[in-house]
Coordinates of C-alpha atoms in Angstrom, one line a residue:
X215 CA 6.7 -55.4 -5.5
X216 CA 3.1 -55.2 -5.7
X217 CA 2.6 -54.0 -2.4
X218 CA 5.1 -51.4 -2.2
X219 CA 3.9 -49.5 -5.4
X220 CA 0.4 -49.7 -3.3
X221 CA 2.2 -48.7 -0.3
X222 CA 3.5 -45.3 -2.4
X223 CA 0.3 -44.3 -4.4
X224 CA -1.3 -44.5 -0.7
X225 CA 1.3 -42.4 0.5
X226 CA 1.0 -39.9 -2.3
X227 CA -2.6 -39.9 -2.3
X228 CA -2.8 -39.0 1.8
X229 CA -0.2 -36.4 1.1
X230 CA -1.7 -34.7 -1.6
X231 CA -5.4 -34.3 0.2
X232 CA -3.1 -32.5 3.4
X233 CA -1.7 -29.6 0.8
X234 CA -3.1 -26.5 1.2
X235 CA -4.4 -24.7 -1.9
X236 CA -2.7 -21.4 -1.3
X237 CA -4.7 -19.3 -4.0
X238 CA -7.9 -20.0 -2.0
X239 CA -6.0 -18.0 0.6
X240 CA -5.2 -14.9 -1.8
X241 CA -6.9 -11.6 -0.2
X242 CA -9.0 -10.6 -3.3
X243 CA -7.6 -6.8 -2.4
X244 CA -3.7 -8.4 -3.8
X245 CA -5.4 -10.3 -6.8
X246 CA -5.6 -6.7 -8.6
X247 CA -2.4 -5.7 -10.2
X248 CA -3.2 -2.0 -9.9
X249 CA -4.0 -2.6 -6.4
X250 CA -1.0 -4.2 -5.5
X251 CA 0.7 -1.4 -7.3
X252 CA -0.1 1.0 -5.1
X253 CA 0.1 -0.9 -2.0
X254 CA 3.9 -1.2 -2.5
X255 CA 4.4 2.7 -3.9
X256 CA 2.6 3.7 -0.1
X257 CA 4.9 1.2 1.8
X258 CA 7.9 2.0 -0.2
X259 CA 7.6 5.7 0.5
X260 CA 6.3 5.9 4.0
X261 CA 9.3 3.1 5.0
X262 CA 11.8 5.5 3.0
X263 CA 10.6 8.4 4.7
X264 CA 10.6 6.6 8.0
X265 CA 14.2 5.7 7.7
X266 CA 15.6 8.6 5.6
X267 CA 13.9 12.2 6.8
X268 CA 16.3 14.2 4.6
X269 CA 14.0 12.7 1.9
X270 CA 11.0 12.9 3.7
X271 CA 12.1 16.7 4.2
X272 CA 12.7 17.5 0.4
X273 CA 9.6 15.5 -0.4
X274 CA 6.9 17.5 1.9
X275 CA 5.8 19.5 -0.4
X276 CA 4.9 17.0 -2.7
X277 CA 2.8 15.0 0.0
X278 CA -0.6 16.4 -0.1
X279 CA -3.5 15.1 1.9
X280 CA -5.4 12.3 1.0
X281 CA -2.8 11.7 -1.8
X282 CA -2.5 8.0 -0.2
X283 CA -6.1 7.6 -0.7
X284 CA -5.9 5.5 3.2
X285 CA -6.9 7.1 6.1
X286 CA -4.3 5.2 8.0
X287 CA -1.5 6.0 5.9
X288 CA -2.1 9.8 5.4
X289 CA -2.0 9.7 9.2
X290 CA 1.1 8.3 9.2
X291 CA 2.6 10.1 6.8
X292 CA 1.6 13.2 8.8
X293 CA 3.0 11.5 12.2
X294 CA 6.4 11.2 10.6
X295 CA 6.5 14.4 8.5
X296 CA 5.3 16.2 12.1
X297 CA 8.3 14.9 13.6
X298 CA 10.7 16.1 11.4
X299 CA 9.0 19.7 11.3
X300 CA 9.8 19.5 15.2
X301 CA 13.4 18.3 15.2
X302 CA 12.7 15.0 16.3
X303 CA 13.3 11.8 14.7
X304 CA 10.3 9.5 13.9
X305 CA 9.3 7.0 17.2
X306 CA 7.1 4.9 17.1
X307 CA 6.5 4.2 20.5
X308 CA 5.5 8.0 20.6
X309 CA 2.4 7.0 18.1
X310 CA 1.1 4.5 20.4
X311 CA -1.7 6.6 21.5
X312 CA -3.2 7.9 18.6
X313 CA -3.2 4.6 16.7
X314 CA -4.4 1.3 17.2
X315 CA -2.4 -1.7 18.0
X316 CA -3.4 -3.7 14.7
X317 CA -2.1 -0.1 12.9
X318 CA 1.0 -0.2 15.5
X319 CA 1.9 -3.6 13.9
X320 CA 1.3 -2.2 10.8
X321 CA 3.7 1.0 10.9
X322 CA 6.6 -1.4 12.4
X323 CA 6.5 -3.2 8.7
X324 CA 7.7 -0.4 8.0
X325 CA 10.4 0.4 10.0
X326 CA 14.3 -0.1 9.3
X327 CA 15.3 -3.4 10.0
X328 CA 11.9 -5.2 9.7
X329 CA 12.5 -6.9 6.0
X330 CA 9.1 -6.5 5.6
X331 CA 9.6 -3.6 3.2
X332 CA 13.2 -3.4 0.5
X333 CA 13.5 0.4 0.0
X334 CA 16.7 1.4 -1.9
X335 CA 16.5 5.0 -0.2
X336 CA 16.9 6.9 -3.0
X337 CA 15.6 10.3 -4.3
X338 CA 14.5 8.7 -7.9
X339 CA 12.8 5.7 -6.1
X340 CA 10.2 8.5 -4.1
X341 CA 9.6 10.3 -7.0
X342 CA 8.4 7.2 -8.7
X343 CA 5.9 6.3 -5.8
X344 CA 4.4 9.5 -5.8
X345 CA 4.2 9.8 -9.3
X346 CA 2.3 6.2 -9.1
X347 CA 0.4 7.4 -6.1
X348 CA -1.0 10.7 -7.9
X349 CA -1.6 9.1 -11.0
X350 CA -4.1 6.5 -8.6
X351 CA -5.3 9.8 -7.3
X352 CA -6.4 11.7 -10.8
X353 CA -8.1 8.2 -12.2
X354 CA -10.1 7.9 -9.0
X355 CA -11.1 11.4 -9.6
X356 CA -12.0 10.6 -13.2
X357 CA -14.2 7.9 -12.5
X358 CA -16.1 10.1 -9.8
X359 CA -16.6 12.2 -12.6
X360 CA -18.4 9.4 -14.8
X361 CA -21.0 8.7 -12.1
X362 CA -21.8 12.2 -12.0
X363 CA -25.1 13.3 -13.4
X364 CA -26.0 15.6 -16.7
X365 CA -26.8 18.4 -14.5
X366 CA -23.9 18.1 -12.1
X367 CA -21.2 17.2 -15.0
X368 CA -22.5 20.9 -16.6
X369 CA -22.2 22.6 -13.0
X370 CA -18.3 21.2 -12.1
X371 CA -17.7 22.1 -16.3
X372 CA -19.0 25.6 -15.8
X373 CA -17.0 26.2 -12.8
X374 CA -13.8 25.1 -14.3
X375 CA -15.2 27.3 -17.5
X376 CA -15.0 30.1 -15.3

């Protein structure tokens, strides 16, 4: 008996030191809440405008650039919304040129069918991600505003004055 309980805690013991500590793992960019926040507003709504242009369509004017606050993704968000202005539907094959292979990989995340991305499609569900979205936008402009200077704080306050 003896030697089988020291047979199983020599087991256990080897098994334990092969797990993996998954948290070590953790990109530091998901640890933040807010960041993760807005990660999944940009993939919901560029994989809902990928797969549903009528949305895309009634939701152009709402897109502004730079409102993603990632270069990549306001360039894909133009890609797609381009299409659509031309008739065509979105391709992604047709982007190959003007992005990179690691951004290629990226975009088909995105794309119908992947799993990588659970939209539900709906109108209510876009509003919500740009609403997130803008609201990322206006606090990053506020804390621009805080690093400012005396002198340039009175200069932008003037001009809005005005």
């Amino acid at each position: 008996i003896m030697s089988r309980a020291d047979f199983i805690r020599k087991k256990r013991k080897r098994s334990d030191s092969r797990k993996i500590d998954f948290s070590q793992l953790e990109d530091e960019k998901t640890s933040d809440p807010q960041t993760v926040r807005i990660t999944h507003a940009r993939d919901i709504l560029l994989a809902t405008f990928i797969a549903h242009p009528d949305l895309a369509k009634k939701f152009s004017t709402d897109i502004s650039p730079g409102l993603f606050n990632d270069e990549f993704c306001d360039r894909l968000m133009s890609a797609v919304l381009s299409c659509y202005e031309a008739g065509r539907d979105f391709d992604i094959t047709s982007m190959s040129g003007d992005f990179s292979p690691e951004q290629m990989s990226r975009t088909a995340r995105l794309l119908p069918g992947s799993g990588a991305v659970l939209i539900s499609g709906t109108a209510e569900e876009c509003r919500d991600c740009i609403n997130v979205l803008k609201e990322e936008s206006r606090k990053s402009q506020q804390k621009d505003l805080a690093s400012l200077s005396d002198e340039e704080f009175n200069q932008l306050f003037n001009k809005k004055k005005e």
